[in-house]
PDB file of N, CA and C in Angstrom:
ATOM      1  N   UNK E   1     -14.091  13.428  -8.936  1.00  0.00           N
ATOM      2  CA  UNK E   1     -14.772  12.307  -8.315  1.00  0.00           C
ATOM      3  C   UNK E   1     -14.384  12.256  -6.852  1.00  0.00           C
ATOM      4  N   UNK E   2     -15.355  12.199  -5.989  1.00  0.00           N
ATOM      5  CA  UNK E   2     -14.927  11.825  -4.576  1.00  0.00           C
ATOM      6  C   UNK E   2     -15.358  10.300  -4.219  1.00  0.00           C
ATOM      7  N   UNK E   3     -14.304   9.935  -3.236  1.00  0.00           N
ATOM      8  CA  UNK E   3     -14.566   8.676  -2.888  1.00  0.00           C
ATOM      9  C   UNK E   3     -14.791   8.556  -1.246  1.00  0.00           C
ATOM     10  N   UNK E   4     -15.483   7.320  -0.838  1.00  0.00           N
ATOM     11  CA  UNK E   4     -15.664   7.443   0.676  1.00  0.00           C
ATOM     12  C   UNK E   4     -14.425   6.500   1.203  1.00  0.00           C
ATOM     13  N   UNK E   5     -13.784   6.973   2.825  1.00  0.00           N
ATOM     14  CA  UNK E   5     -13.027   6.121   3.173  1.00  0.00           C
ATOM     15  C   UNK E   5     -13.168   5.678   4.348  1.00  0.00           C
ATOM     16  N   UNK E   6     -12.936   4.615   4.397  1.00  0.00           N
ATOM     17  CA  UNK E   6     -13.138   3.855   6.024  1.00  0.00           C
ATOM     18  C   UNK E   6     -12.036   4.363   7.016  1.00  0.00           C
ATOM     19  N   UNK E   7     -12.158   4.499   7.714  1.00  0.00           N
ATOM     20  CA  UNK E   7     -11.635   5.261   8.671  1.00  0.00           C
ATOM     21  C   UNK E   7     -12.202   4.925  10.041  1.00  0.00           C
ATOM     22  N   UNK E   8     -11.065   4.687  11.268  1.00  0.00           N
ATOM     23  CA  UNK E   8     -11.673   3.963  12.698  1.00  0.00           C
ATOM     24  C   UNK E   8     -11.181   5.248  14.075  1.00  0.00           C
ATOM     25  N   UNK E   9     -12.193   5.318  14.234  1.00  0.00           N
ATOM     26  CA  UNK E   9     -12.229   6.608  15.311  1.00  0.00           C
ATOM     27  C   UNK E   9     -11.328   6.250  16.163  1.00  0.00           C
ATOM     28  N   UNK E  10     -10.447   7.331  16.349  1.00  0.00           N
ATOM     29  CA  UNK E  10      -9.254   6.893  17.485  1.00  0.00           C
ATOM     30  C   UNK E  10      -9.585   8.185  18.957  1.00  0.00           C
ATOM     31  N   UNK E  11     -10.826   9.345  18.325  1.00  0.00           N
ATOM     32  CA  UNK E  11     -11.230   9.745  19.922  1.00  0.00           C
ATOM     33  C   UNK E  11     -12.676  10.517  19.406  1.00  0.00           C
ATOM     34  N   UNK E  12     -13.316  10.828  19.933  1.00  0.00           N
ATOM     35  CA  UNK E  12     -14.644  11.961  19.585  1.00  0.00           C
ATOM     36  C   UNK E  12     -15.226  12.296  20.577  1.00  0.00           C
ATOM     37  N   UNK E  13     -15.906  13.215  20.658  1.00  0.00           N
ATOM     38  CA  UNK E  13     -16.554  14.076  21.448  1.00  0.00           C
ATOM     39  C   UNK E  13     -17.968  14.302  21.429  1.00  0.00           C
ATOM     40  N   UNK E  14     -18.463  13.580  20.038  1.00  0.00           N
ATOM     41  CA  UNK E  14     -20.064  13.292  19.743  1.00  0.00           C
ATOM     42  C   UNK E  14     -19.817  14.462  18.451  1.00  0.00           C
ATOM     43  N   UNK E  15     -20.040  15.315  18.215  1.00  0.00           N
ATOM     44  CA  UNK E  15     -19.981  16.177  17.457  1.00  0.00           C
ATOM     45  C   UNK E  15     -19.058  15.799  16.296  1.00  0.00           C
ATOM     46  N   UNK E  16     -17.176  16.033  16.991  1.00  0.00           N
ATOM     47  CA  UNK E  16     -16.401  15.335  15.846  1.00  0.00           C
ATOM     48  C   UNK E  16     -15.881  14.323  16.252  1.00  0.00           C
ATOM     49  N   UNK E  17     -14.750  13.684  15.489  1.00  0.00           N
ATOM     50  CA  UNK E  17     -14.112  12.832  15.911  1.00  0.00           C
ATOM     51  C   UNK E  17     -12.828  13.036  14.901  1.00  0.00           C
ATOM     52  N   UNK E  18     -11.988  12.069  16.039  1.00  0.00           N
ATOM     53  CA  UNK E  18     -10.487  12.656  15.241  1.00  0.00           C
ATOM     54  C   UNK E  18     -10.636  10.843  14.941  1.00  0.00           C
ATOM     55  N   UNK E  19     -10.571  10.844  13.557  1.00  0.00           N
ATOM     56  CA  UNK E  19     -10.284   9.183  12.317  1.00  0.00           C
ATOM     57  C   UNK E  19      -8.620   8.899  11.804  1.00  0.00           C
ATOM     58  N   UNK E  20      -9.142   7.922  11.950  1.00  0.00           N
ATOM     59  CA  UNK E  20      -7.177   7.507  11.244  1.00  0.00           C
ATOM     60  C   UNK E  20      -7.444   6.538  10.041  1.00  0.00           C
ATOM     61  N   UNK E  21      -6.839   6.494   9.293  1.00  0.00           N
ATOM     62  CA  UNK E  21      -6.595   5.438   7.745  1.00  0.00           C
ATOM     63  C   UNK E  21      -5.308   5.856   7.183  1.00  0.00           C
ATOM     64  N   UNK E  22      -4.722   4.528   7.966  1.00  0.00           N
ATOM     65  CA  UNK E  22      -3.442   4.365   7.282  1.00  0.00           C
ATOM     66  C   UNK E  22      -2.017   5.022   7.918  1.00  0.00           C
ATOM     67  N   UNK E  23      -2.303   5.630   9.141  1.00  0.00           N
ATOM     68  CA  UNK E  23      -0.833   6.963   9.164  1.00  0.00           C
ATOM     69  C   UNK E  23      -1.617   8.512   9.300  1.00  0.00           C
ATOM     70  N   UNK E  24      -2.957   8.204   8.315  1.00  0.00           N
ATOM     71  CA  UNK E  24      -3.413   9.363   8.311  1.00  0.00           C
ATOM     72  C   UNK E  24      -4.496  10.031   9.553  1.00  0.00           C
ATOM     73  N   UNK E  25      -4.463  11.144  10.178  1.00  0.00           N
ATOM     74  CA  UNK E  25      -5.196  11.214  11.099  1.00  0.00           C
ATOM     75  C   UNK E  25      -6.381  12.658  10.368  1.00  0.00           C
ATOM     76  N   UNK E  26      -7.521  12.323  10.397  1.00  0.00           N
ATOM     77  CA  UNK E  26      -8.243  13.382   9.980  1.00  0.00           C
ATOM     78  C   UNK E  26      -9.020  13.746  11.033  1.00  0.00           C
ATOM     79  N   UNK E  27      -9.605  15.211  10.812  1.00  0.00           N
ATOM     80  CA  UNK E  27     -11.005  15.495  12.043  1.00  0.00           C
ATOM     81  C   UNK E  27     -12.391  15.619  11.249  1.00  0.00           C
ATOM     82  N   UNK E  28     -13.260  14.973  11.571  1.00  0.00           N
ATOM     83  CA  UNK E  28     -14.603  14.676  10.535  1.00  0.00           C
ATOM     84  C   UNK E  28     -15.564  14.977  11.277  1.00  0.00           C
ATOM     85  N   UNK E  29     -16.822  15.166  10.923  1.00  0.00           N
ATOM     86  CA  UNK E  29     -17.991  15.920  11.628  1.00  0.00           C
ATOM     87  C   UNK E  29     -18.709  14.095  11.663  1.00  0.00           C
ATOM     88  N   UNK E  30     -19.280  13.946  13.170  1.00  0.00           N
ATOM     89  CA  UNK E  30     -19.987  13.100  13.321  1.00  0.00           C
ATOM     90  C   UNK E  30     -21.448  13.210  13.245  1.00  0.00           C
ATOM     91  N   UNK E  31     -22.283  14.727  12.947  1.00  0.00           N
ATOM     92  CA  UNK E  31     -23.553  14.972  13.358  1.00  0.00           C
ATOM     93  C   UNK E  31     -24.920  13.673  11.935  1.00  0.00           C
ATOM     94  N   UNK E  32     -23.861  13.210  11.574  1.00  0.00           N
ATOM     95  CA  UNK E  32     -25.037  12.457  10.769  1.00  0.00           C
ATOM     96  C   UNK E  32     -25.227  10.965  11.471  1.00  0.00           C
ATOM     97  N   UNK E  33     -24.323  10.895  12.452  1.00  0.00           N
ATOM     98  CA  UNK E  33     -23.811   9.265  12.873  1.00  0.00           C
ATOM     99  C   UNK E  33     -24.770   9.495  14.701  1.00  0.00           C
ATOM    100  N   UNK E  34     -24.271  10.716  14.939  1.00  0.00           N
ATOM    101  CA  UNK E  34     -24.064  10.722  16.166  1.00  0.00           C
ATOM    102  C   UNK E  34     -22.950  10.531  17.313  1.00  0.00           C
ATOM    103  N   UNK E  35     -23.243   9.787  18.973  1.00  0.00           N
ATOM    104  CA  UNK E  35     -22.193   9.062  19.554  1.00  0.00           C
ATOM    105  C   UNK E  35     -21.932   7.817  19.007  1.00  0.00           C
ATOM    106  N   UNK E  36     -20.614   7.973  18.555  1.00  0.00           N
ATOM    107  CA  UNK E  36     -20.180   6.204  18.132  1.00  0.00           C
ATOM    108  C   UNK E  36     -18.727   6.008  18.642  1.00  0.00           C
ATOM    109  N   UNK E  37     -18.587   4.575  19.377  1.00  0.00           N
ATOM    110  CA  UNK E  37     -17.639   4.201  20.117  1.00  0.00           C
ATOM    111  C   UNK E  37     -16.509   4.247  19.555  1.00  0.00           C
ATOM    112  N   UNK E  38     -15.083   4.625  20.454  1.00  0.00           N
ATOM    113  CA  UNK E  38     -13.797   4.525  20.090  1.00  0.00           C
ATOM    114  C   UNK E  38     -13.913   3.171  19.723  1.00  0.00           C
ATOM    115  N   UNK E  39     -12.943   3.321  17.882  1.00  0.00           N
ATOM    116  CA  UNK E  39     -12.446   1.967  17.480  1.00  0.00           C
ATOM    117  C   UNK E  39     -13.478   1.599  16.341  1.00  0.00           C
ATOM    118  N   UNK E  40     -14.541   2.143  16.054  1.00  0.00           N
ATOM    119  CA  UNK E  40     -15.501   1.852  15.320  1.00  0.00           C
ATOM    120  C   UNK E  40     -15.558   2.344  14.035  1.00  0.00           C
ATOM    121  N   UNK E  41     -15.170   1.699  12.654  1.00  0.00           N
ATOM    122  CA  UNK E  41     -15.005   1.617  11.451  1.00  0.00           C
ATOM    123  C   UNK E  41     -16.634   3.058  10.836  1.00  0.00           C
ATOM    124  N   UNK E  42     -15.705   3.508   9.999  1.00  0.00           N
ATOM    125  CA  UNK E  42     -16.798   4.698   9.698  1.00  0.00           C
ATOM    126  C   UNK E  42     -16.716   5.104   8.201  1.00  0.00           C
ATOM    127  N   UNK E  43     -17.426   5.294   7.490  1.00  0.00           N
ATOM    128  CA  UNK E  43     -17.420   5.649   6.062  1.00  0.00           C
ATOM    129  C   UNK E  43     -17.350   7.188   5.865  1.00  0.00           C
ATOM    130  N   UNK E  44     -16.290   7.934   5.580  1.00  0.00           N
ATOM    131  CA  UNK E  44     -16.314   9.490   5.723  1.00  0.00           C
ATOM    132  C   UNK E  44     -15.753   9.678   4.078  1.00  0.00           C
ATOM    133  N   UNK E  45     -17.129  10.750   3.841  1.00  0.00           N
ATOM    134  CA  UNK E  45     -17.094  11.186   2.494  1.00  0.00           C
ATOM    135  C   UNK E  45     -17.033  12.709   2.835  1.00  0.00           C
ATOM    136  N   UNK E  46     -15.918  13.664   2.590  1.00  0.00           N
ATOM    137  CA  UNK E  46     -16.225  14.732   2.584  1.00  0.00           C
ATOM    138  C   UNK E  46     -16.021  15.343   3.764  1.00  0.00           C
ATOM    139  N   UNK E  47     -14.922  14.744   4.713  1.00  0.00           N
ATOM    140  CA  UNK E  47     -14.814  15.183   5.959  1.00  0.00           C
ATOM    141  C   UNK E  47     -16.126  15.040   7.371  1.00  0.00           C
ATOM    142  N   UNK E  48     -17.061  14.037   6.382  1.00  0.00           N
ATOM    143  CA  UNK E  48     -18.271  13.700   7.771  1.00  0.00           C
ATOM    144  C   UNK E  48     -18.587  12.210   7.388  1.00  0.00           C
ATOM    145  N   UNK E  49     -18.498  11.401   8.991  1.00  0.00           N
ATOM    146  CA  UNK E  49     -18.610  10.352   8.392  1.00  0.00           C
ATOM    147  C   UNK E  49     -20.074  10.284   8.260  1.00  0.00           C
ATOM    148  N   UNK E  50     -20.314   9.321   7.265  1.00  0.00           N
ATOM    149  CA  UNK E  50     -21.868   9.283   6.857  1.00  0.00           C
ATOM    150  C   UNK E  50     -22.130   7.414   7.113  1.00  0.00           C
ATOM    151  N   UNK E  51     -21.417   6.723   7.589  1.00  0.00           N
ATOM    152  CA  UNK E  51     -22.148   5.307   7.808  1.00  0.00           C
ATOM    153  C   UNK E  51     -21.152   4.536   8.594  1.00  0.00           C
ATOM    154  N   UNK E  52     -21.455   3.999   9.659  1.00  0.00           N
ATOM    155  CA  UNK E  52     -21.010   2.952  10.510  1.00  0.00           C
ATOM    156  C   UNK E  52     -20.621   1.569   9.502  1.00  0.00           C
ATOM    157  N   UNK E  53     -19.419   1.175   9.415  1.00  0.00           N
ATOM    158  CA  UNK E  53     -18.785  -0.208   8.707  1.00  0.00           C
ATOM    159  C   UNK E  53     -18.532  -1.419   9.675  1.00  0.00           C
ATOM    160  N   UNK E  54     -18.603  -2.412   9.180  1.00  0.00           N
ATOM    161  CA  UNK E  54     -18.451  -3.484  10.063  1.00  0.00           C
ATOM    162  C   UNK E  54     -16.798  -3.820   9.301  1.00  0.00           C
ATOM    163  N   UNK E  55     -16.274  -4.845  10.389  1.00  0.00           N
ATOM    164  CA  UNK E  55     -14.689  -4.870   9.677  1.00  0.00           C
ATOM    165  C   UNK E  55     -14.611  -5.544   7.841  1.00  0.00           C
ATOM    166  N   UNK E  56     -15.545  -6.268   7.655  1.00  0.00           N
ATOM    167  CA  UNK E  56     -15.414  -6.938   6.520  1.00  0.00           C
ATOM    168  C   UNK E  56     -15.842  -5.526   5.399  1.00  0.00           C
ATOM    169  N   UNK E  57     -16.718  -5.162   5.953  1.00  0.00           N
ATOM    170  CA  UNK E  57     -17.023  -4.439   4.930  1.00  0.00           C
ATOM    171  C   UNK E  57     -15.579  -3.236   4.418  1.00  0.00           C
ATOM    172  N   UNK E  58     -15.236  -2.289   5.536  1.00  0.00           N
ATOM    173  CA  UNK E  58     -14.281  -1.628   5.640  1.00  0.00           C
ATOM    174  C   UNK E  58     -12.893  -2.168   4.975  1.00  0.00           C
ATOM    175  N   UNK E  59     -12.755  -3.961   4.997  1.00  0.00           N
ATOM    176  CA  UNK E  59     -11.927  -4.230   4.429  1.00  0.00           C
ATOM    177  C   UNK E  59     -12.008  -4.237   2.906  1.00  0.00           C
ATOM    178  N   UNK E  60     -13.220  -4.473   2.096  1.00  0.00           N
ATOM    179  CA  UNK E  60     -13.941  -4.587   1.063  1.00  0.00           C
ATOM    180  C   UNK E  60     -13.298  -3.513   0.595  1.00  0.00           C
ATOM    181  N   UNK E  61     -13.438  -1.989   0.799  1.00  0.00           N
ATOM    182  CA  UNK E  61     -13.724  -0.864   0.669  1.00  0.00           C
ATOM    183  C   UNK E  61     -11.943  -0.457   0.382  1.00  0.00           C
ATOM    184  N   UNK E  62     -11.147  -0.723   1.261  1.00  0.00           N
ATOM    185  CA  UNK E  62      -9.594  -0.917   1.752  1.00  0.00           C
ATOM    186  C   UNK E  62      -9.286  -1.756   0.016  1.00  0.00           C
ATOM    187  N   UNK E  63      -9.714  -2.599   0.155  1.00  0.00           N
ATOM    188  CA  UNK E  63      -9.302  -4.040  -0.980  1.00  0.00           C
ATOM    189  C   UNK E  63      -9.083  -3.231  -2.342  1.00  0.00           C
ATOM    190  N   UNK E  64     -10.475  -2.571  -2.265  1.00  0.00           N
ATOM    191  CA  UNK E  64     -10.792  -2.300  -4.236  1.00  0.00           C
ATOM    192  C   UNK E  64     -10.075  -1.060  -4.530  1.00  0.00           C
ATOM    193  N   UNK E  65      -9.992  -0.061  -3.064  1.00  0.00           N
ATOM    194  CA  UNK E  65      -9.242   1.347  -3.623  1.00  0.00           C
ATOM    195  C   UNK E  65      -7.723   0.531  -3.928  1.00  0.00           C
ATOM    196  N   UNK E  66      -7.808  -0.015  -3.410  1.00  0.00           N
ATOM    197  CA  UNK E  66      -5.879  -0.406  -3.652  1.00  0.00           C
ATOM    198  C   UNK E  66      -5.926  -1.392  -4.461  1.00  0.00           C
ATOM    199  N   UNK E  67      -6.981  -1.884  -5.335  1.00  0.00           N
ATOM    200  CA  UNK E  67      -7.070  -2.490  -6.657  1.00  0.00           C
ATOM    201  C   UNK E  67      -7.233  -1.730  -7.340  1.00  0.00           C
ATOM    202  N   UNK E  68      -7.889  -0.641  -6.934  1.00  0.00           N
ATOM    203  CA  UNK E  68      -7.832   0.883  -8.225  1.00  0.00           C
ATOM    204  C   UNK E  68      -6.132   0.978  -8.614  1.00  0.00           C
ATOM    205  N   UNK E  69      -5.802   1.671  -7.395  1.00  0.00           N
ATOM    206  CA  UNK E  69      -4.620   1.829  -7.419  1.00  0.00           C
ATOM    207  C   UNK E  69      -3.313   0.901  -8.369  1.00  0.00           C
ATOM    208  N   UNK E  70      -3.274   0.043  -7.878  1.00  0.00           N
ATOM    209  CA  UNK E  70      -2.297  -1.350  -8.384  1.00  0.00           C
ATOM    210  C   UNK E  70      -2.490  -0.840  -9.968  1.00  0.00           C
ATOM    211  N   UNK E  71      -4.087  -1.245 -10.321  1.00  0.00           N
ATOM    212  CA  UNK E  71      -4.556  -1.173 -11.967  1.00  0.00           C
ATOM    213  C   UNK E  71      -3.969   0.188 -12.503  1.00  0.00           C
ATOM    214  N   UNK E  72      -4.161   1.116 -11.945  1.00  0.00           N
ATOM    215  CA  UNK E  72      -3.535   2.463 -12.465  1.00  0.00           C
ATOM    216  C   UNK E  72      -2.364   2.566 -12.677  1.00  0.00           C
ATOM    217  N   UNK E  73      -1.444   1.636 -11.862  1.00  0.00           N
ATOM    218  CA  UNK E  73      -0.208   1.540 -11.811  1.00  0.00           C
ATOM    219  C   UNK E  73       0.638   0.255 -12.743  1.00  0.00           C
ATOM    220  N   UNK E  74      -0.136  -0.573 -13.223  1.00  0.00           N
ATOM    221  CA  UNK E  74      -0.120  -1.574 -14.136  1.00  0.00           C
ATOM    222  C   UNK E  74       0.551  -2.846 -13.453  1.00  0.00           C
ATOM    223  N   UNK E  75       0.132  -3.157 -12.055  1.00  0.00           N
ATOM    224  CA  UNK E  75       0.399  -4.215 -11.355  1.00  0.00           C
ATOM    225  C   UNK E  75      -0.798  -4.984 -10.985  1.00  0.00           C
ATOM    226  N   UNK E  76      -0.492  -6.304 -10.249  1.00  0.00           N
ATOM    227  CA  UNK E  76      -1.546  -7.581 -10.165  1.00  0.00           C
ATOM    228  C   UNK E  76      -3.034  -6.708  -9.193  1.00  0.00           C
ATOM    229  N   UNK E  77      -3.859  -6.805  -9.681  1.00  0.00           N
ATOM    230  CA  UNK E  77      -5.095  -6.680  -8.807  1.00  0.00           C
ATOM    231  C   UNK E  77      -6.018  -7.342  -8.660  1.00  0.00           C
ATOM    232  N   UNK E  78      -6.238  -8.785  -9.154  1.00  0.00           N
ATOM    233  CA  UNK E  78      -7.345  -9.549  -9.117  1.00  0.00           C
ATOM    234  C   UNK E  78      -7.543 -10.167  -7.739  1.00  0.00           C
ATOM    235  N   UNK E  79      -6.012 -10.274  -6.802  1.00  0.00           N
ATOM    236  CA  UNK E  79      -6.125 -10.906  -5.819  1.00  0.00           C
ATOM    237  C   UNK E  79      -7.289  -9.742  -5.185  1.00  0.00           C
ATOM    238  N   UNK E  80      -7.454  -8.283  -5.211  1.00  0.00           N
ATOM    239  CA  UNK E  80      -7.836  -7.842  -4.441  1.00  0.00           C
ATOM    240  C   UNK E  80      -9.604  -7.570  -4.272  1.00  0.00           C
ATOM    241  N   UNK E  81      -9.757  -8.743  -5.752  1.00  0.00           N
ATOM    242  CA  UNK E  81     -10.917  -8.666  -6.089  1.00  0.00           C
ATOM    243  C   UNK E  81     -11.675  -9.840  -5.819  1.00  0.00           C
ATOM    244  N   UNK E  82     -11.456 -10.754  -4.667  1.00  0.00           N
ATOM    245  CA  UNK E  82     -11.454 -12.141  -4.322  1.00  0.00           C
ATOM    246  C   UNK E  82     -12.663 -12.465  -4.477  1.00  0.00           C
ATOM    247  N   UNK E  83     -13.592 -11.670  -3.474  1.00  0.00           N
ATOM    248  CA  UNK E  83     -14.706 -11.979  -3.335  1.00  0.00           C
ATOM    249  C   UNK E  83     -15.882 -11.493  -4.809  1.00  0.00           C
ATOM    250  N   UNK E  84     -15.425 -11.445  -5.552  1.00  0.00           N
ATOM    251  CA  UNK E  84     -16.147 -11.126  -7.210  1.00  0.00           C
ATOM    252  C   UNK E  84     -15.509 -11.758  -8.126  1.00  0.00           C
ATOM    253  N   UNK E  85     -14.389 -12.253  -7.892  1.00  0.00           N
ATOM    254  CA  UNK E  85     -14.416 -13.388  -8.889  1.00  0.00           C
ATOM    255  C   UNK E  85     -15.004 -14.460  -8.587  1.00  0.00           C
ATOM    256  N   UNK E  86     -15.597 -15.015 -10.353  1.00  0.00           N
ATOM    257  CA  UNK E  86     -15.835 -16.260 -10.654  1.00  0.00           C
ATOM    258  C   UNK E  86     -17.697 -16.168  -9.781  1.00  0.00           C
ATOM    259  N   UNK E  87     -18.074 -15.232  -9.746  1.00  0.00           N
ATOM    260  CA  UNK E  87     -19.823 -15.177  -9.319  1.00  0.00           C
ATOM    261  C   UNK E  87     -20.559 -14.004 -10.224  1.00  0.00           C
ATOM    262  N   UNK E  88     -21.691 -14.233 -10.255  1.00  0.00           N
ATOM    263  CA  UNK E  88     -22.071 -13.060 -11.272  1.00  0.00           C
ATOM    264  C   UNK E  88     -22.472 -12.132 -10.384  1.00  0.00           C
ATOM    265  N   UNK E  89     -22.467 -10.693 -10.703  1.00  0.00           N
ATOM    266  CA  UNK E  89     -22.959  -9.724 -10.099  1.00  0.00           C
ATOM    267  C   UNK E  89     -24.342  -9.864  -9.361  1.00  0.00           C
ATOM    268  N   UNK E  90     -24.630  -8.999  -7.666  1.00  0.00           N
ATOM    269  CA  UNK E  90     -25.963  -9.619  -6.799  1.00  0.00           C
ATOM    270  C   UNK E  90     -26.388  -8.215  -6.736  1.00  0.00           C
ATOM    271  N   UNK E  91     -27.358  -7.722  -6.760  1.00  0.00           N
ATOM    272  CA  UNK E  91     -28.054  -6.403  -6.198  1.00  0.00           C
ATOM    273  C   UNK E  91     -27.974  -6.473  -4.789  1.00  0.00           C
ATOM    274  N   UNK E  92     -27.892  -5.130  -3.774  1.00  0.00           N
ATOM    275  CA  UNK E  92     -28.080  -5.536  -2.681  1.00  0.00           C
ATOM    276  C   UNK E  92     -29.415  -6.368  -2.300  1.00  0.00           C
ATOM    277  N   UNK E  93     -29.184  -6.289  -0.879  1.00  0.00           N
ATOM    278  CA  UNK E  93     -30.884  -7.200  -0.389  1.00  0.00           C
ATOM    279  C   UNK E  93     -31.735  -5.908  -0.605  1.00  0.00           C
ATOM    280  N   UNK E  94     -31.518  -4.736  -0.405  1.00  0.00           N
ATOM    281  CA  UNK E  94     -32.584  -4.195  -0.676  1.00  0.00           C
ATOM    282  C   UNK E  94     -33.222  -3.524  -1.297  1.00  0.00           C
ATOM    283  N   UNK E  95     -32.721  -3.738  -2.680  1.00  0.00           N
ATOM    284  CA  UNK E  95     -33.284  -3.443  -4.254  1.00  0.00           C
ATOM    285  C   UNK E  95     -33.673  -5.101  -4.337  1.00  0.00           C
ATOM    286  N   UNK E  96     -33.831  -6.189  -4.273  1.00  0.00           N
ATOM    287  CA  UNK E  96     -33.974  -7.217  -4.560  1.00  0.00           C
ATOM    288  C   UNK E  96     -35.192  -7.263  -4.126  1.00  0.00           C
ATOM    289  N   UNK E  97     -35.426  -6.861  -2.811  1.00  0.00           N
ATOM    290  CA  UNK E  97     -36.749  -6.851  -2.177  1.00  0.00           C
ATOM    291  C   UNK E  97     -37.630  -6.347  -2.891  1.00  0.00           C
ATOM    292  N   UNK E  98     -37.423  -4.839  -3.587  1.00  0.00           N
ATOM    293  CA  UNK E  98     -38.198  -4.506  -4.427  1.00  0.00           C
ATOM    294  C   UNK E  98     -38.156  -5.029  -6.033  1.00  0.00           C
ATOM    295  N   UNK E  99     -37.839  -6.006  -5.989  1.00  0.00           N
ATOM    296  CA  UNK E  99     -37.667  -7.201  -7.564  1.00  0.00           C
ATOM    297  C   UNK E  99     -39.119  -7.604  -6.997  1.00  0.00           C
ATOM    298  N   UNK E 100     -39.124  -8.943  -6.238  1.00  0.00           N
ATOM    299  CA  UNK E 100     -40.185  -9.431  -5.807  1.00  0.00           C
ATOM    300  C   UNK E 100     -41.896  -8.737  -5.533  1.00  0.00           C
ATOM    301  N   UNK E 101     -41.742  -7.012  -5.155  1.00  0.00           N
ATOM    302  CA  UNK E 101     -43.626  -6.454  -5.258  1.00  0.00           C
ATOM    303  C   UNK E 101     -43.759  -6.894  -6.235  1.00  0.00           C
ATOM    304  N   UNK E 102     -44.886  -7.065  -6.479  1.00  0.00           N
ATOM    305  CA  UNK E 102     -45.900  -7.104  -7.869  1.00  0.00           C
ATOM    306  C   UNK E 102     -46.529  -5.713  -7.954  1.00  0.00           C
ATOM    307  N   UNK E 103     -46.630  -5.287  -9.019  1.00  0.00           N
ATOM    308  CA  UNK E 103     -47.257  -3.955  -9.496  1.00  0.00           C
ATOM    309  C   UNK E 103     -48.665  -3.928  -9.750  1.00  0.00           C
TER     310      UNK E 103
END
């Protein structure tokens, strides 16, 4: 299984960029993103980032791997699940949009 990780560009050149998460410094191919500014949260699956993150989201993303984690490890993880407890599951907005065509 691969997973995507947020990761915030600490330099690039348009082509790559050198990402950090955590301590960790990786070099990832930017050609699906393009130029994107030092400091800017990035979703890299596979050594390329593939989507621009805003901070909440990136934190989202941060939250649940290390609620994976905790759970694997048989410690507390619900705190890390804040924003899903106690609401029922939402489709994004844009499968919802397609709830509403009529056929």
């Amino acid at each position: 299984m691969c997973l995507g990780l947020p990761m915030t560009i600490v330099e690039t050149d348009g082509v790559s960029a050198l990402c950090e998460r955590r301590g960790e410094q990786r070099r990832v191919s930017m050609l699906l993103l393009g130029e994107v500014p030092v400091g800017t949260s990035v979703l890299v699956f596979i050594d390329s980032a593939v989507r621009v993150l805003d901070a909440e989201e990136a934190r989202h993303i941060d939250d649940a791997l290390d609620g994976l984690a905790a759970a694997l490890e048989g410690k507390s993880f619900e705190h890390l699940f804040a924003d899903l407890i106690d609401r029922e599951p939402q489709l994004p907005e844009f499968l919802r949009a397609a709830d509403t065509l009529e056929v």
